[in-house]
Short mmCIF file of N, CA and C in Angstrom, two decimals:
data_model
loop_
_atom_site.label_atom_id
_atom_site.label_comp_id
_atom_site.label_asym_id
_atom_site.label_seq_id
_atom_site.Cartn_x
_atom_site.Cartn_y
_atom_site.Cartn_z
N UNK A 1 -13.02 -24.57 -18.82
CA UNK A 1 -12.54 -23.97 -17.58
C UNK A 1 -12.58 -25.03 -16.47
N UNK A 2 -11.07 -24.99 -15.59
CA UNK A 2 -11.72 -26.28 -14.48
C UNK A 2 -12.73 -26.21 -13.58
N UNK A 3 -12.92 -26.90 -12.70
CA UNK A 3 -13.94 -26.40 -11.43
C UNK A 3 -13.38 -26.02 -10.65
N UNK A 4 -13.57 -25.01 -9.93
CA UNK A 4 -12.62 -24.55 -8.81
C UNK A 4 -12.79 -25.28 -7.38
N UNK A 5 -12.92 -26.27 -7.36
CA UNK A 5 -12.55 -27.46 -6.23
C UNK A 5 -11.46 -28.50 -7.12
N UNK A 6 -11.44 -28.17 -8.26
CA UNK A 6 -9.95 -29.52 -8.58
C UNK A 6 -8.85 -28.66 -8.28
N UNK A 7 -7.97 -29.89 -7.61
CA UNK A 7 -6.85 -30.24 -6.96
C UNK A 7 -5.94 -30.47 -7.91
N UNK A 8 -4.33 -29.62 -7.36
CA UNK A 8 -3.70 -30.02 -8.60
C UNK A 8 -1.98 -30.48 -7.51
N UNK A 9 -1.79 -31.13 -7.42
CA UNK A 9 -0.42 -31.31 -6.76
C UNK A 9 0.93 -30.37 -7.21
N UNK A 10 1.34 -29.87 -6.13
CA UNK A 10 2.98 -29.34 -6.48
C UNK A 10 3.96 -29.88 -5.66
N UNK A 11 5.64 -29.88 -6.02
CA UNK A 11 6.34 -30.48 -5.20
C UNK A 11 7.44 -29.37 -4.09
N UNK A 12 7.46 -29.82 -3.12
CA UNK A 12 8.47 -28.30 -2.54
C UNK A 12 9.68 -28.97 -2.12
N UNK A 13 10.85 -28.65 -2.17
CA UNK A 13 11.98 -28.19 -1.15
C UNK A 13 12.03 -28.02 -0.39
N UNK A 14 12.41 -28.79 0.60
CA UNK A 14 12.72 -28.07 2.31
C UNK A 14 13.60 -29.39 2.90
N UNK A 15 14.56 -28.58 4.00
CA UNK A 15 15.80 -29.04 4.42
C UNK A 15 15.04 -30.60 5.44
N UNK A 16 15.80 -31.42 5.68
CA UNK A 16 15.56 -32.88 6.55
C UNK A 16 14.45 -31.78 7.59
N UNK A 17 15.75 -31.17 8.15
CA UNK A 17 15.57 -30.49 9.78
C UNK A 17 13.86 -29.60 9.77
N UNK A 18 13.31 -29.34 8.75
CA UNK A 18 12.15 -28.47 8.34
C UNK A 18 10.87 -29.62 7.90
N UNK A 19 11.48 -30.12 7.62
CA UNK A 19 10.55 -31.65 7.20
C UNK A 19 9.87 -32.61 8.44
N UNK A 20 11.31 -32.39 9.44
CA UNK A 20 11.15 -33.58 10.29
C UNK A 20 10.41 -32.57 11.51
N UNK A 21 10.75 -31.23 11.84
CA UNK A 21 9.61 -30.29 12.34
C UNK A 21 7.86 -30.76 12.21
N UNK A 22 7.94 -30.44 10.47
CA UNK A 22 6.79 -30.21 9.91
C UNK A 22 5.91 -31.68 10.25
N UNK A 23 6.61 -32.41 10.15
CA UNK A 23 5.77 -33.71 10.67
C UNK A 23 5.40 -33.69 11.88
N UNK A 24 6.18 -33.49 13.14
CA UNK A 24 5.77 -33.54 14.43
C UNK A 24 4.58 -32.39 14.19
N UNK A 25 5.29 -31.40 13.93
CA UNK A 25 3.77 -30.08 14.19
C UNK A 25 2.44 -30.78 13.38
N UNK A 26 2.08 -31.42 12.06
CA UNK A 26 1.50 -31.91 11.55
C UNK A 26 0.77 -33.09 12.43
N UNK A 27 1.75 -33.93 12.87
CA UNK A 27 1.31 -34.97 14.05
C UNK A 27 0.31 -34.40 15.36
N UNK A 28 0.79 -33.30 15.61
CA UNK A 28 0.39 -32.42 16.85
C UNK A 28 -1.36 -32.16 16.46
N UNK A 29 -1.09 -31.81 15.23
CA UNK A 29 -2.52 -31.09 14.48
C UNK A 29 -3.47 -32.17 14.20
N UNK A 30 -2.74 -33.18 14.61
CA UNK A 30 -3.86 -34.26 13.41
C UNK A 30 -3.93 -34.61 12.29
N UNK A 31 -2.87 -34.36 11.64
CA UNK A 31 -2.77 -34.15 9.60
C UNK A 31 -1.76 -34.29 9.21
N UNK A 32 -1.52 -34.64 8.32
CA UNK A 32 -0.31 -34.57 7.24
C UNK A 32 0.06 -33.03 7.15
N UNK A 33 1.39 -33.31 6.71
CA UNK A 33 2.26 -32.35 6.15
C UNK A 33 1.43 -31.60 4.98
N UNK A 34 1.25 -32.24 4.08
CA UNK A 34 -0.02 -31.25 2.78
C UNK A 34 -1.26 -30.87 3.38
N UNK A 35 -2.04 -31.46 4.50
CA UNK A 35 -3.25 -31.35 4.99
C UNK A 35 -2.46 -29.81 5.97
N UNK A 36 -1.47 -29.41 6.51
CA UNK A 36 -0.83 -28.46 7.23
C UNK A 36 -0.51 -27.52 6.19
N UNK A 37 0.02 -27.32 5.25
CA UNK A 37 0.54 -26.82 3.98
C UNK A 37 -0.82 -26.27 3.28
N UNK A 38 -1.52 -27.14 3.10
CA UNK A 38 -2.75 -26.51 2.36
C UNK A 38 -3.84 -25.43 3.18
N UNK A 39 -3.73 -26.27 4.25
CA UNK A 39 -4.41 -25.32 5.74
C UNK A 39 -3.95 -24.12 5.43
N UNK A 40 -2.19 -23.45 5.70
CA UNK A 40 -1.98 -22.49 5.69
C UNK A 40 -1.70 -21.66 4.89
N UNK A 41 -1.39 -22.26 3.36
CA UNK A 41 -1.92 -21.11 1.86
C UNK A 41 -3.27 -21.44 1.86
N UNK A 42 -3.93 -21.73 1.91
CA UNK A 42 -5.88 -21.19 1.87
C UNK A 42 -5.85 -19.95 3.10
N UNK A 43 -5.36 -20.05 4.18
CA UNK A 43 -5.65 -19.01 5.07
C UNK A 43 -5.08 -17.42 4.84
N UNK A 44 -3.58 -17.97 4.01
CA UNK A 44 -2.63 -16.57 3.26
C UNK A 44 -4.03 -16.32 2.68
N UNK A 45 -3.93 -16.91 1.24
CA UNK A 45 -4.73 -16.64 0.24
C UNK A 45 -6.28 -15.80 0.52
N UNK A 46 -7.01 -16.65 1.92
CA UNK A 46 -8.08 -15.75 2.01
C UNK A 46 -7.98 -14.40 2.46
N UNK A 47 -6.78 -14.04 3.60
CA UNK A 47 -6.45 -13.13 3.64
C UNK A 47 -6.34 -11.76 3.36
N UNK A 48 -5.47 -12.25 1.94
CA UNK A 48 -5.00 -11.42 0.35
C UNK A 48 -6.25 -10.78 0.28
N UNK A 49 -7.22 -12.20 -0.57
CA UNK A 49 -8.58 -11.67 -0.56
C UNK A 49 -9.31 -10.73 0.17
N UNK A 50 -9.51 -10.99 1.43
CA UNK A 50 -10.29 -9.81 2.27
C UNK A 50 -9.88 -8.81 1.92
N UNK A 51 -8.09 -9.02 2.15
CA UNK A 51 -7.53 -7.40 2.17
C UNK A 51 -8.05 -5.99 0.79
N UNK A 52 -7.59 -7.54 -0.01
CA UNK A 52 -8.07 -6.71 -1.24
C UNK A 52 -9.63 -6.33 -1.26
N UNK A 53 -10.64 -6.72 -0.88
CA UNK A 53 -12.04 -6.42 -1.13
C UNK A 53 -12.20 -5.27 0.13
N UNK A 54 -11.54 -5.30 1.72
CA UNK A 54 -11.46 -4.35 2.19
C UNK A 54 -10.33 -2.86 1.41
N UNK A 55 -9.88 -2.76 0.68
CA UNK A 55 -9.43 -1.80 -0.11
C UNK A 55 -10.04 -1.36 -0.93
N UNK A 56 -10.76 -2.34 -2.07
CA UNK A 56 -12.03 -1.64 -2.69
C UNK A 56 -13.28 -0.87 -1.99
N UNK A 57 -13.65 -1.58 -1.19
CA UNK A 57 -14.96 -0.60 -0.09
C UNK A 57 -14.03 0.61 0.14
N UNK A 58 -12.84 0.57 0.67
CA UNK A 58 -12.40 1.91 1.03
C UNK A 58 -11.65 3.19 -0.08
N UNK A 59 -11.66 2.62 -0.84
CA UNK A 59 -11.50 3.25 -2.17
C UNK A 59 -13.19 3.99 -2.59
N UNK A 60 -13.72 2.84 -2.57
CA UNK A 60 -15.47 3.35 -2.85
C UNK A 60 -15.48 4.44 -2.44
N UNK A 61 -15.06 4.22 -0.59
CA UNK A 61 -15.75 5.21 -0.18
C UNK A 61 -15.03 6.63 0.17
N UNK A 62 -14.05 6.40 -0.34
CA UNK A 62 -13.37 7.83 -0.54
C UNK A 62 -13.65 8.81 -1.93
N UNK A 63 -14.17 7.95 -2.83
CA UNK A 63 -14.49 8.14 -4.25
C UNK A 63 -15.75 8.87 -4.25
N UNK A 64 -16.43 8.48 -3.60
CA UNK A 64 -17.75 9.00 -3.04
C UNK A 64 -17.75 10.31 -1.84
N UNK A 65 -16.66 10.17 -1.11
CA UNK A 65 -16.70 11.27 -0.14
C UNK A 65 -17.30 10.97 1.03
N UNK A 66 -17.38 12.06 2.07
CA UNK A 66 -17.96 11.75 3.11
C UNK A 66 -18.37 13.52 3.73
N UNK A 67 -19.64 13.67 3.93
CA UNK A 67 -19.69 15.07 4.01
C UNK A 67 -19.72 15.33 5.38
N UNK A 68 -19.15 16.39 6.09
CA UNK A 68 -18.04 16.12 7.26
C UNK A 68 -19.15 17.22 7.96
N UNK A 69 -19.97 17.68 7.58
CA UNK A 69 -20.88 18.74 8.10
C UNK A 69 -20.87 19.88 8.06
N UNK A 70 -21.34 21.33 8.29
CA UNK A 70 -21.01 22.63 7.94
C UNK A 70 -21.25 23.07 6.73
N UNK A 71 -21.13 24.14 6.55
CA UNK A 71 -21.13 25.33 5.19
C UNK A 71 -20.27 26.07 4.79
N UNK A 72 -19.55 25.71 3.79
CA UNK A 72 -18.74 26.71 3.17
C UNK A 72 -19.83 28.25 2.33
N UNK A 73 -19.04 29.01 3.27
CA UNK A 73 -19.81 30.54 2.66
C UNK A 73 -18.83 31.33 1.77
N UNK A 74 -17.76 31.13 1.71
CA UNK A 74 -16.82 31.65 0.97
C UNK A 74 -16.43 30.54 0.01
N UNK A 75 -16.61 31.53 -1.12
CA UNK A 75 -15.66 30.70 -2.51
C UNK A 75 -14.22 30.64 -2.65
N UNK A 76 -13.41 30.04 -3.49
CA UNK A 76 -12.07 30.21 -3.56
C UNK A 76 -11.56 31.35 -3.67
N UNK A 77 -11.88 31.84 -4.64
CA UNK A 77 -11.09 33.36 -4.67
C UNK A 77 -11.21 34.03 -3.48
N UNK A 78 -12.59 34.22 -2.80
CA UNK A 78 -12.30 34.89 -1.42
C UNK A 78 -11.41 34.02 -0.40
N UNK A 79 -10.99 32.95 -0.34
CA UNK A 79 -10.45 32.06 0.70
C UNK A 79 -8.82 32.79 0.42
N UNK A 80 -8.69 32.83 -0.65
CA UNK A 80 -7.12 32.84 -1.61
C UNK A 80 -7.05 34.69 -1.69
N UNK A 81 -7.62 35.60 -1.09
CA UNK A 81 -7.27 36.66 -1.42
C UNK A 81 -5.93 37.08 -0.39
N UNK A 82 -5.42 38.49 -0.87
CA UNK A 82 -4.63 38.68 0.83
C UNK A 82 -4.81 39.61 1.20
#
């Protein structure tokens, strides 16, 4: 299994006019174009993550319920009569 700190390079597509952007904004930041690129899929990606682990807690806790206070004194059939 690798380590999950190795690095693996990919190559992208993008127009002159998106390139030559990405450098100034990159310049602006202090970094390269991949050092900008990687910045902002780690930030998607953690995202995702939260989102998804905030959906499990809230799944939990619907699974579990939440008791809202009070007493039911009547059963179904009496609720459902007419």
């Amino acid at each position: 299994m690798p380590a999950l700190d190795e690095k693996q390079n990919i190559t992208l597509r993008l127009s002159k006019q998106t390139i030559q952007k990405a450098r100034v904004l990159a310049a602006q930041r202090a970094t390269s174009i991949s050092g900008l690129l990687t910045s902002q899929i780690e930030q998607i990606t953690e995202k995702e993550d939260e989102y998804e682990r905030a959906m499990d807690r809230a799944f939990a806790r619907m699974e579990k319920g939440f008791h809202m206070g009070g007493v039911h004194k009547l059963d179904r059939d009496a609720l459902h009569e007419r």
